[in-house]
Coordinates of C-alpha atoms (C1' of nucleotides) in Angstrom, one line a residue:
Chain K
X1 CA 0.0 0.0 0.0
X2 CA 1.4 3.4 -0.9
X3 CA 2.0 6.2 1.5
X4 CA -0.8 8.6 2.4
X5 CA -0.5 12.3 1.7
X6 CA -0.5 12.9 5.4
X7 CA 2.5 10.7 6.0
X8 CA 4.3 12.1 2.9
X9 CA 3.8 15.6 4.2
X10 CA 5.0 14.6 7.6
X11 CA 8.2 13.1 6.1
X12 CA 8.8 16.3 4.0
X13 CA 8.4 18.4 7.1
X14 CA 11.1 16.4 8.7
X15 CA 13.2 16.9 5.6
X16 CA 12.7 20.7 5.9
X17 CA 13.7 20.8 9.5
X18 CA 16.9 18.7 9.0
X19 CA 17.8 20.7 5.9
X20 CA 17.4 23.9 7.9
X21 CA 20.0 22.6 10.3
X22 CA 22.2 21.4 7.5
X23 CA 22.0 24.8 5.8
X24 CA 22.2 26.7 9.0
X25 CA 19.3 28.9 8.0
X26 CA 15.5 28.7 7.9
X27 CA 15.0 30.3 4.5
X28 CA 17.4 28.6 2.1
X29 CA 16.1 28.1 -1.4
X30 CA 16.2 24.4 -0.9
X31 CA 14.0 24.4 2.2
X32 CA 11.6 26.9 0.5
X33 CA 11.3 24.5 -2.4
X34 CA 10.5 21.6 -0.1
X35 CA 7.9 23.8 1.7
X36 CA 6.4 24.7 -1.7
X37 CA 6.1 21.0 -2.4
X38 CA 4.4 20.4 0.9
X39 CA 1.8 23.2 0.1
X40 CA 1.1 21.5 -3.3
X41 CA 0.5 18.1 -1.6
X42 CA -1.7 19.6 1.1
X43 CA -3.9 21.2 -1.5
X44 CA -4.0 18.2 -3.7
X45 CA -7.4 16.3 -3.5
X46 CA -5.9 13.0 -4.7
X47 CA -3.7 10.6 -2.9
X48 CA -0.3 11.0 -4.5
X49 CA 1.4 8.0 -2.9
X50 CA 0.9 5.9 -6.0
X51 CA 1.9 8.7 -8.5
X52 CA 4.6 8.0 -11.0
X53 CA 7.7 10.2 -11.2
X54 CA 6.3 12.0 -14.2
X55 CA 2.9 12.6 -12.5
X56 CA 4.7 14.0 -9.4
X57 CA 6.9 16.3 -11.5
X58 CA 3.9 17.5 -13.4
X59 CA 2.6 19.0 -10.1
X60 CA 3.4 22.7 -9.7
X61 CA 6.1 23.1 -7.1
X62 CA 7.4 19.6 -7.3
X63 CA 10.6 19.0 -9.4
X64 CA 12.8 16.0 -10.0
X65 CA 14.6 16.0 -6.7
X66 CA 11.5 16.2 -4.5
X67 CA 9.6 13.8 -6.7
X68 CA 12.2 11.1 -6.3
X69 CA 12.3 11.6 -2.5
X70 CA 8.5 11.1 -2.4
X71 CA 8.8 7.9 -4.4
X72 CA 11.6 6.8 -2.2
X73 CA 9.4 7.4 0.9
X74 CA 6.5 5.7 -0.6
X75 CA 8.6 2.6 -1.3
X76 CA 10.8 2.4 1.8
X77 CA 9.0 4.4 4.4
X78 CA 12.0 6.7 4.7
X79 CA 14.1 9.2 2.8
X80 CA 17.9 8.5 2.5
X81 CA 18.8 12.2 3.0
X82 CA 16.8 12.4 6.2
X83 CA 18.4 9.3 7.6
X84 CA 21.8 10.6 6.7
X85 CA 21.1 13.9 8.4
X86 CA 19.7 12.2 11.5
X87 CA 23.2 10.7 12.0
X88 CA 24.6 14.2 12.1
X89 CA 21.8 16.0 14.0
X90 CA 20.0 14.0 16.7
X91 CA 16.2 14.1 16.2
X92 CA 16.0 15.8 19.6
X93 CA 17.5 18.9 17.9
X94 CA 14.2 19.3 16.0
X95 CA 12.5 19.6 19.4
X96 CA 14.9 22.5 20.2
X97 CA 13.9 24.2 17.0
X98 CA 10.3 24.2 18.0
X99 CA 11.0 26.4 21.0
X100 CA 9.9 29.9 20.1
X101 CA 12.9 32.1 19.5
X102 CA 15.3 29.2 18.7
X103 CA 16.1 28.9 15.0
X104 CA 18.6 26.8 13.2
X105 CA 21.5 29.2 13.8
X106 CA 21.1 29.1 17.6
X107 CA 20.4 25.4 17.7
X108 CA 23.6 24.7 15.7
X109 CA 25.5 27.0 18.1
X110 CA 24.2 25.1 21.0
X111 CA 25.5 21.9 19.6
X112 CA 28.8 23.3 18.5
X113 CA 29.8 25.3 21.6
X114 CA 28.0 23.5 24.4
X115 CA 27.3 20.0 23.0
X116 CA 23.6 20.6 23.8
X117 CA 21.3 18.6 21.5
X118 CA 18.1 18.2 23.5
X119 CA 15.7 20.1 25.7
X120 CA 17.1 18.6 29.0
X121 CA 20.6 19.5 28.0
X122 CA 19.3 23.0 27.2
X123 CA 17.7 23.3 30.6
X124 CA 21.0 22.2 32.3
X125 CA 23.0 24.8 30.2
X126 CA 20.4 27.5 31.2
X127 CA 20.8 26.6 34.9
X128 CA 24.6 27.0 34.5
X129 CA 24.1 30.3 32.8
X130 CA 26.1 29.0 29.8
X131 CA 24.0 30.4 27.0
X132 CA 25.1 34.0 27.6
X133 CA 28.6 32.9 26.6
X134 CA 27.5 32.0 23.0
X135 CA 28.2 34.5 20.3
X136 CA 25.3 36.8 19.6
X137 CA 23.5 35.7 22.8
X138 CA 23.4 37.5 26.1
X139 CA 21.6 37.5 29.5
X140 CA 18.3 38.7 28.0
X141 CA 18.3 35.9 25.3
X142 CA 19.0 33.4 28.0
X143 CA 16.0 34.6 30.0
X144 CA 13.8 34.7 26.9
X145 CA 14.7 31.1 26.0
X146 CA 14.0 29.9 29.5
X147 CA 10.5 31.5 29.3
X148 CA 10.0 30.0 25.8
X149 CA 10.5 26.5 27.1
X150 CA 7.4 27.0 29.2
X151 CA 5.5 27.8 26.0
X152 CA 6.9 24.8 24.1
X153 CA 3.6 23.2 23.5
X154 CA 2.2 26.2 21.6
X155 CA 4.1 25.6 18.4
X156 CA 3.7 21.9 17.8
X157 CA 1.3 20.6 15.3
X158 CA -0.6 18.8 18.0
X159 CA -1.7 22.0 19.6
X160 CA -3.4 23.4 16.6
X161 CA -7.0 24.1 17.7
X162 CA -10.2 23.1 15.8
X163 CA -11.5 26.1 14.0
X164 CA -14.6 26.2 16.1
X165 CA -12.6 26.8 19.3
X166 CA -10.3 29.4 17.6
X167 CA -13.3 31.3 16.2
X168 CA -14.9 31.6 19.6
X169 CA -11.7 33.0 21.1
X170 CA -11.2 35.4 18.1
X171 CA -14.8 36.7 18.4
X172 CA -14.4 37.2 22.1
X173 CA -11.0 39.1 21.7
X174 CA -12.4 41.2 18.9
X175 CA -15.5 42.2 20.8
X176 CA -13.4 43.2 23.8
X177 CA -10.8 45.0 21.8
X178 CA -13.6 46.8 19.9
X179 CA -14.5 48.7 23.0
X180 CA -11.2 50.6 22.7
X181 CA -12.3 53.9 21.1
X182 CA -9.2 53.9 18.9
X183 CA -10.3 51.0 16.7
X184 CA -11.5 52.2 13.4
X185 CA -12.0 48.8 11.8
X186 CA -11.1 45.2 12.7
X187 CA -11.0 41.9 11.0
X188 CA -9.6 38.5 11.7
X189 CA -7.2 37.3 9.1
X190 CA -4.7 34.4 8.7
X191 CA -5.8 30.8 8.6
X192 CA -9.1 31.7 10.4
X193 CA -10.1 33.9 7.4
X194 CA -9.0 31.2 5.0
X195 CA -11.3 28.7 6.9
X196 CA -8.6 26.2 7.7
X197 CA -9.9 23.3 9.7
X198 CA -7.4 23.8 12.5
X199 CA -5.8 27.0 13.6
X200 CA -2.3 27.5 14.9
X201 CA -2.7 31.1 15.9
X202 CA -5.3 33.8 15.6
X203 CA -4.4 36.9 13.5
X204 CA -6.3 40.1 14.1
X205 CA -6.0 43.2 12.0
X206 CA -7.0 46.6 13.2
X207 CA -6.9 50.0 11.5
X208 CA -6.3 53.0 13.7
X209 CA -4.7 56.4 14.0
X210 CA -3.5 55.5 17.4
X211 CA -1.7 52.2 17.1
X212 CA 0.1 52.5 20.4
X213 CA -3.2 52.8 22.3
X214 CA -4.6 49.8 20.5
X215 CA -1.6 47.7 21.3
X216 CA -1.8 48.7 24.9
X217 CA -5.5 47.8 25.0
X218 CA -4.7 44.4 23.4
X219 CA -2.0 43.6 26.0
X220 CA -4.5 44.4 28.8
X221 CA -7.3 42.2 27.5
X222 CA -8.8 39.8 30.0
X223 CA -7.5 36.3 29.4
X224 CA -4.0 37.4 28.3
X225 CA -1.8 34.9 30.1
X226 CA 1.6 35.8 28.5
X227 CA 3.0 38.5 26.3
X228 CA 5.3 37.1 23.6
X229 CA 6.3 40.4 22.2
X230 CA 5.0 43.9 21.5
X231 CA 6.0 47.0 19.5
X232 CA 4.5 50.1 18.2
X233 CA 2.2 48.4 15.6
X234 CA 2.1 44.7 16.5
X235 CA 2.0 42.4 19.4
X236 CA 1.6 38.7 20.2
X237 CA 0.0 37.3 23.3
X238 CA -1.2 33.9 24.6
X239 CA -4.9 33.8 25.5
X240 CA -6.2 31.4 28.2
X241 CA -2.9 29.6 28.3
X242 CA -3.9 28.0 25.1
X243 CA -3.6 29.9 21.8
X244 CA -1.4 32.6 20.4
X245 CA -3.1 35.8 19.2
X246 CA -1.2 38.2 16.9
X247 CA -2.4 41.8 16.5
X248 CA -1.3 44.1 13.7
X249 CA -2.3 47.8 13.5
X250 CA -2.1 49.8 10.3
X251 CA -3.7 53.1 9.1
X252 CA -7.1 52.8 7.6
X253 CA -5.8 53.8 4.1
X254 CA -3.7 50.6 4.1
X255 CA -6.6 48.3 5.2
X256 CA -6.7 46.2 2.0
X257 CA -3.0 45.7 1.7
X258 CA -2.7 44.8 5.3
X259 CA -5.6 42.4 5.2
X260 CA -4.2 40.7 2.2
X261 CA -0.7 40.5 3.8
X262 CA -2.1 39.2 7.1
X263 CA -4.5 36.7 5.5
X264 CA -1.8 35.0 3.5
X265 CA -1.2 32.2 3.0
X266 CA 2.5 32.8 2.9
X267 CA 2.8 31.0 -0.4
X268 CA 0.0 33.1 -1.9
X269 CA 1.7 36.3 -0.8
X270 CA 5.0 35.3 -2.2
X271 CA 3.5 34.6 -5.6
X272 CA 1.7 37.9 -5.6
X273 CA 4.9 39.8 -4.6
X274 CA 6.8 38.1 -7.4
X275 CA 4.0 39.0 -9.8
X276 CA 4.2 42.6 -8.6
X277 CA 8.0 42.7 -9.2
X278 CA 7.5 41.4 -12.7
X279 CA 5.4 44.5 -13.3
X280 CA 7.8 46.9 -11.7
X281 CA 5.7 47.1 -8.5
X282 CA 6.3 46.1 -5.0
X283 CA 3.7 44.8 -2.6
X284 CA 3.9 44.9 1.2
X285 CA 1.4 45.3 4.1
X286 CA 1.0 49.0 3.4
X287 CA 0.4 49.2 -0.4
X288 CA 1.0 48.1 -3.9
X289 CA 3.4 50.7 -5.3
X290 CA 5.8 51.5 -8.0
X291 CA 9.4 50.4 -7.4
X292 CA 10.8 53.3 -9.3
X293 CA 8.7 56.2 -8.1
X294 CA 7.2 54.9 -4.9
X295 CA 3.8 56.0 -6.1
X296 CA 1.0 54.1 -4.5
X297 CA -1.3 52.3 -6.9
X298 CA -3.6 50.6 -4.5
X299 CA -3.9 50.0 -0.8
X300 CA -7.4 50.6 0.6
X301 CA -9.1 47.4 -0.6
X302 CA -8.1 43.9 -1.6
X303 CA -10.1 44.2 -4.8
X304 CA -8.2 47.2 -6.1
X305 CA -4.9 45.5 -5.4
X306 CA -5.8 42.3 -7.2
X307 CA -7.2 44.5 -10.1
X308 CA -3.9 46.4 -10.4
X309 CA -2.2 43.0 -10.7
X310 CA -4.5 42.0 -13.5
X311 CA -6.5 39.6 -11.4
X312 CA -10.0 39.1 -10.3
X313 CA -10.5 39.3 -6.5
X314 CA -9.5 36.0 -5.0
X315 CA -11.7 34.8 -2.2
X316 CA -9.6 34.2 1.0
X317 CA -10.6 30.6 1.4
X318 CA -8.6 29.5 -1.7
X319 CA -5.5 31.5 -1.1
X320 CA -3.3 28.5 -0.6
X321 CA -0.4 29.5 -2.9
X322 CA -1.0 26.6 -5.3
X323 CA -3.1 27.0 -8.4
X324 CA -5.5 29.8 -7.5
X325 CA -3.5 32.7 -8.9
X326 CA -2.9 31.0 -12.2
X327 CA -6.7 30.2 -12.3
X328 CA -7.6 33.8 -11.5
X329 CA -5.2 34.9 -14.3
X330 CA -7.2 32.7 -16.7
X331 CA -10.5 33.9 -15.3
X332 CA -11.0 30.2 -14.3
X333 CA -11.8 30.7 -10.7
X334 CA -15.5 30.0 -10.0
X335 CA -17.5 33.1 -8.9
X336 CA -17.6 32.6 -5.1
X337 CA -20.9 31.7 -3.5
X338 CA -22.3 34.4 -1.3
X339 CA -24.6 34.2 1.7
X340 CA -27.2 36.1 -0.3
X341 CA -27.2 33.4 -3.0
X342 CA -28.7 31.0 -0.5
X343 CA -32.5 30.9 -0.9
X344 CA -33.4 28.0 1.4
X345 CA -32.1 25.9 4.3
X346 CA -32.6 22.2 3.8
X347 CA -31.4 20.9 7.1
X348 CA -33.1 22.3 10.2
X349 CA -34.1 20.7 13.5
X350 CA -36.6 21.8 16.0
X351 CA -37.6 20.8 19.5
X352 CA -39.6 18.1 18.0
X353 CA -36.4 16.0 18.1
X354 CA -34.8 15.5 21.4
X355 CA -31.7 17.5 20.6
X356 CA -33.5 20.5 19.0
X357 CA -33.5 23.6 21.3
X358 CA -35.9 26.0 19.5
X359 CA -39.5 25.4 18.8
X360 CA -40.9 24.9 15.2
X361 CA -42.6 28.3 15.4
X362 CA -39.4 30.0 16.5
X363 CA -37.3 28.4 13.8
X364 CA -39.8 29.2 11.0
X365 CA -40.1 32.8 12.2
X366 CA -36.3 33.1 12.2
X367 CA -36.1 31.6 8.7
X368 CA -38.5 34.2 7.5
X369 CA -36.6 36.9 9.3
X370 CA -33.5 35.8 7.4
X371 CA -35.3 36.3 4.1
X372 CA -35.2 32.7 2.9
X373 CA -37.8 31.6 0.3
X374 CA -38.0 28.0 1.4
X375 CA -37.0 25.7 4.2
X376 CA -37.0 22.0 5.0
X377 CA -37.7 21.0 8.5
X378 CA -35.7 17.8 9.0
X379 CA -36.0 16.4 12.4
X380 CA -34.4 13.1 13.3
X381 CA -36.1 9.9 12.2
X382 CA -37.0 7.0 14.5
X383 CA -33.9 4.9 14.3
X384 CA -31.9 7.5 16.2
X385 CA -32.4 6.5 19.8
X386 CA -33.6 9.2 22.1
X387 CA -33.9 12.0 19.5
X388 CA -35.9 10.3 16.7
X389 CA -39.5 10.9 15.9
X390 CA -42.0 8.0 15.8
X391 CA -44.3 7.6 12.8
X392 CA -47.1 9.0 14.9
X393 CA -45.1 12.1 15.9
X394 CA -44.1 12.6 12.3
X395 CA -47.8 12.7 11.2
X396 CA -48.5 15.2 14.0
X397 CA -45.7 17.3 12.8
X398 CA -47.1 17.3 9.3
X399 CA -50.3 18.6 10.6
X400 CA -48.6 21.4 12.5
X401 CA -46.6 22.4 9.5
X402 CA -49.9 23.0 7.6
X403 CA -50.9 25.5 10.3
X404 CA -47.6 27.3 9.8
X405 CA -48.0 27.3 6.1
X406 CA -51.2 29.3 6.6
X407 CA -49.5 31.6 9.1
X408 CA -46.4 32.2 6.9
X409 CA -47.6 32.3 3.3
X410 CA -44.4 34.0 2.1
X411 CA -42.3 30.9 3.1
X412 CA -42.4 27.6 1.3
X413 CA -42.3 25.0 4.1
X414 CA -41.2 21.5 3.2
X415 CA -41.6 18.6 5.4
X416 CA -38.3 16.9 5.5
X417 CA -36.6 14.3 7.7
X418 CA -33.0 13.5 8.6
X419 CA -32.8 9.8 8.0
X420 CA -30.2 7.5 9.6
X421 CA -28.1 5.4 7.3
X422 CA -27.8 2.0 8.9
X423 CA -24.7 -0.2 8.6
X424 CA -26.2 -1.8 5.5
X425 CA -27.2 1.4 3.9
X426 CA -30.9 1.1 4.8
X427 CA -32.8 4.0 6.3
X428 CA -35.7 4.5 8.7
X429 CA -39.4 3.7 8.2
X430 CA -40.6 2.0 5.1
X431 CA -40.9 3.1 1.5
X432 CA -44.6 3.9 1.7
X433 CA -44.2 6.0 4.8
X434 CA -41.2 7.8 3.4
X435 CA -43.4 9.1 0.5
X436 CA -45.0 11.6 2.9
X437 CA -41.7 13.7 3.0
X438 CA -40.7 16.4 0.5
X439 CA -37.0 16.1 1.4
X440 CA -34.9 13.3 2.8
X441 CA -31.5 14.1 4.2
X442 CA -29.7 10.8 4.9
X443 CA -26.8 10.9 7.2
X444 CA -24.4 8.6 9.0
X445 CA -24.7 8.7 12.7
X446 CA -23.3 5.3 13.7
X447 CA -20.9 2.6 12.6
X448 CA -18.1 5.0 12.0
X449 CA -15.4 2.3 12.0
X450 CA -16.6 0.0 9.2
X451 CA -13.9 -0.7 6.6
X452 CA -13.7 1.4 3.5
X453 CA -15.4 -1.1 1.2
X454 CA -18.3 -1.6 3.5
X455 CA -18.7 2.2 4.0
X456 CA -18.7 2.7 0.2
X457 CA -21.4 0.1 -0.3
X458 CA -23.4 1.6 2.6
X459 CA -23.4 5.0 1.0
X460 CA -24.1 3.7 -2.5
X461 CA -27.2 1.9 -1.1
X462 CA -28.4 5.0 0.6
X463 CA -27.8 7.2 -2.5
X464 CA -29.9 4.7 -4.6
X465 CA -32.9 5.1 -2.3
X466 CA -35.5 7.3 -4.0
X467 CA -36.4 8.9 -0.6
X468 CA -32.9 10.3 -0.2
X469 CA -32.6 13.8 -1.7
X470 CA -29.4 14.9 0.1
X471 CA -26.5 13.0 1.6
X472 CA -26.0 14.9 4.9
X473 CA -22.6 15.6 6.4
X474 CA -21.1 12.8 4.2
X475 CA -18.0 11.9 6.2
X476 CA -19.5 12.4 9.6
X477 CA -16.3 13.9 10.9
X478 CA -16.1 16.2 13.9
X479 CA -13.0 18.4 13.5
X480 CA -10.5 17.7 16.1
X481 CA -12.7 15.0 17.7
X482 CA -13.6 12.3 15.3
X483 CA -12.2 11.4 11.9
X484 CA -14.6 11.0 9.0
X485 CA -15.7 7.6 7.7
X486 CA -13.5 6.3 4.9
X487 CA -15.1 5.6 1.6
X488 CA -14.3 5.5 -2.1
X489 CA -15.0 9.1 -3.0
X490 CA -15.0 8.6 -6.8
X491 CA -17.6 5.9 -6.5
X492 CA -19.8 7.9 -4.2
X493 CA -19.6 11.1 -6.2
X494 CA -20.4 9.2 -9.4
X495 CA -23.4 7.7 -7.7
X496 CA -24.5 11.0 -6.4
X497 CA -24.5 12.3 -10.0
X498 CA -26.2 9.3 -11.4
X499 CA -29.0 9.3 -8.7
X500 CA -29.3 13.1 -8.7
X501 CA -28.7 13.1 -4.9
X502 CA -27.1 16.3 -3.7
X503 CA -24.1 16.3 -1.4
X504 CA -24.4 18.5 1.7
X505 CA -22.0 21.1 2.7
X506 CA -22.7 21.1 6.4
X507 CA -22.3 24.6 7.9
X508 CA -21.4 23.7 11.5
X509 CA -17.8 24.8 12.3
X510 CA -17.5 21.4 14.1
X511 CA -18.2 19.6 10.8
X512 CA -17.6 21.6 7.6
X513 CA -18.5 18.4 5.8
X514 CA -17.7 17.7 3.0
X515 CA -14.1 18.7 3.6
X516 CA -12.7 21.2 1.1
X517 CA -10.3 18.7 -0.7
X518 CA -13.3 16.3 -1.2
X519 CA -15.4 19.2 -2.5
X520 CA -12.8 20.0 -5.2
X521 CA -12.9 16.4 -6.2
X522 CA -16.7 16.3 -6.3
X523 CA -16.9 19.5 -8.3
X524 CA -14.9 17.7 -11.0
X525 CA -17.6 15.1 -11.4
X526 CA -20.2 16.4 -13.8
X527 CA -23.7 16.5 -12.6
X528 CA -23.0 16.5 -8.9
X529 CA -25.0 19.1 -7.0
X530 CA -24.5 20.5 -3.6
X531 CA -26.6 21.9 -0.8
X532 CA -25.3 24.4 1.8
X533 CA -27.4 23.8 4.9
X534 CA -27.0 24.7 8.6
X535 CA -28.1 21.6 10.4
X536 CA -29.4 24.1 13.0
X537 CA -30.6 22.9 16.3
X538 CA -31.4 26.3 17.6
X539 CA -32.3 29.7 16.1
X540 CA -28.9 31.2 16.6
X541 CA -27.3 28.5 14.4
X542 CA -29.1 29.6 11.3
X543 CA -26.4 32.2 10.9
X544 CA -23.9 29.4 10.5
X545 CA -24.8 29.5 6.8
X546 CA -21.8 31.8 6.4
X547 CA -19.4 29.0 7.3
X548 CA -21.0 26.6 4.8
X549 CA -20.8 29.3 2.1
X550 CA -17.2 29.9 3.0
X551 CA -16.5 26.1 2.9
X552 CA -18.1 26.0 -0.6
X553 CA -15.7 28.7 -1.7
X554 CA -12.8 26.8 -0.2
X555 CA -13.9 23.8 -2.3
X556 CA -14.1 25.9 -5.5
X557 CA -17.9 25.1 -5.8
X558 CA -19.5 27.3 -8.4
X559 CA -22.8 29.1 -7.6
X560 CA -24.7 27.2 -10.2
X561 CA -23.9 23.9 -8.6
X562 CA -25.6 24.8 -5.3
X563 CA -29.1 23.4 -5.3
X564 CA -30.5 25.7 -2.6
X565 CA -29.4 28.8 -4.4
X566 CA -32.0 28.1 -7.1
X567 CA -35.2 30.2 -7.2
X568 CA -38.1 28.4 -5.5
X569 CA -39.8 27.0 -8.6
X570 CA -36.6 25.8 -10.2
X571 CA -35.6 24.2 -6.9
X572 CA -38.9 22.5 -6.4
X573 CA -38.9 21.0 -9.9
X574 CA -35.3 19.7 -9.3
X575 CA -36.2 17.8 -6.1
X576 CA -39.6 16.9 -7.4
Chain S
dG1 C1' 15.6 22.8 -5.3
dC2 C1' 12.5 24.9 -8.8
dC3 C1' 11.6 27.3 -12.9
dG4 C1' 11.3 30.0 -17.7
dT5 C1' 6.8 35.4 -23.8
dT6 C1' 12.5 39.0 -20.0
dT7 C1' 16.1 33.0 -18.3
dT8 C1' 18.0 25.7 -19.3
dC9 C1' 21.5 29.5 -15.7
dG10 C1' 20.7 32.9 -12.6
dG11 C1' 17.7 34.4 -10.2
dC12 C1' 14.4 33.4 -6.1
dC13 C1' 9.1 38.4 -1.2
dC14 C1' 8.9 41.7 2.6
dG15 C1' 9.0 44.0 7.0
dA16 C1' 8.6 44.2 12.5
dC17 C1' 10.6 43.1 16.7
dT18 C1' 14.4 41.7 19.7
dG19 C1' 18.8 41.8 21.5
dT20 C1' 23.3 42.8 21.1
dT21 C1' 25.7 44.3 17.4
dT22 C1' 27.1 50.8 17.4
dT23 C1' 24.9 49.0 11.9
dC24 C1' 23.2 44.1 12.1
dA25 C1' 21.7 39.0 12.6
dG26 C1' 18.3 36.0 13.9
dT27 C1' 13.6 34.9 14.2
dC28 C1' 9.0 35.1 13.0
dG29 C1' 4.9 35.6 10.2

DNA sequence: GCCGTTTTCGGCCCGACTGTTTTCAGTCG
């Protein structure tokens, strides 16, 4: 069996770290090339472990040398160069490089002058006050490194936080910081704005005429447990002992340039700056300007900067520094889905099911409030223990829905159901009973650990069921808590197209399901349609539609492939 | 190590903060 993308990326990350030590710098052209290859693999929807040399080299950012290393890893489970460097630099030196403030230069100096190659050795050297004797280091550096060891956990991959958690903290920080009268505008940027599934640190951009005041207010926020650094226009802190938050303050005129810079990704920025240089321009966090005259061409909005570079605006979610800029250049990026494109929500629970927290009336009123044209009420079906509705209850609900239809004539209310896909692919009730429903969202809520072949069969059976309109949260994953079920995506997407069953983009930040890489794969299958639905269990969750829209953008899903963006009559004839 | 309507060789993004260095190197994002 060939290596998974995850294991290949992990091996290449090791290669980067060891090469940084070999080169004695973190930004050599070689390591940057490896990092570019990693970005390409992360963004690739296909498993590349079985790719041929030619196929690997055809990928943008992967050349002959890296391609051969990938093949070597896939065949042997290791890379010769890494093994060779391990003999020179003990693996524990990589732990040292993860300590904030320690880069390859300092770690090499530790080994060369003090024979220190691991964290314990470093602690001993610190206690003997030996670090201050190293060239370029002094007493302050020694203290800083000692403090950094306490923060060691913050920079490891394992401490990336699920986006849901990070978003909560970001919103809290922003609401508190917003009380400072000096904040003109504020936006979160970085991987949060790109809707990455896990977040390493939170980036917050503020525009203000009084940057020093904003930085001071930031450092004084409740929940700040450590200050990692601060200056006149930027600062980094740790919130709740758990996640790093970076603040950057610029003038309001530079908002677009700063937002772009701070949103990244790093790879995306590098390509844009290169593109700028090719046009005699330079791009930084303040502006896009002429190299020769210094004249500012654009700074206030992202759109005008992209436009000056001859590009359509690129939605943040796809700024991964891979193929998005070339696609924008060709006008081949799909027009990003907007929240206002969504005309109906097809996955909504009420207090009729045990886990719903808002009443049917409250939900319907809120849906009208949001200006939707149609909605499907999809409470749980009977096979879900505790939460599911019996047949009798479903019939009662149907009657109650009729009342609400009279009450809310402006809204098309569909009677839906969230069906449970059993281990064998069967669903709740019987075919005759299922005919009463306008919409069937079929989801996996159990048997997450069946093997891949069985999961695929299970989903194919469900897709073939005429009562199933939508495949709900198809992988069943909970980000940071539960991996998705494994299935043959090609087979499932083909079947979705053949049976005209839509694939759900579940809006919950816990789910974001389908995942972006799978969405990109599904978009390539002609005829596959998608729904963007909130899976709301309470009124407040209806606003989660924005995350699903954002996820659709991340998956390059074009507007016209979103079933619930269709006008009511078109939508009804499609699901009819 | 990668890449090419400015190149198969010679380039490769940009700036803030920190500490130790009196002009800059290292680290980070």
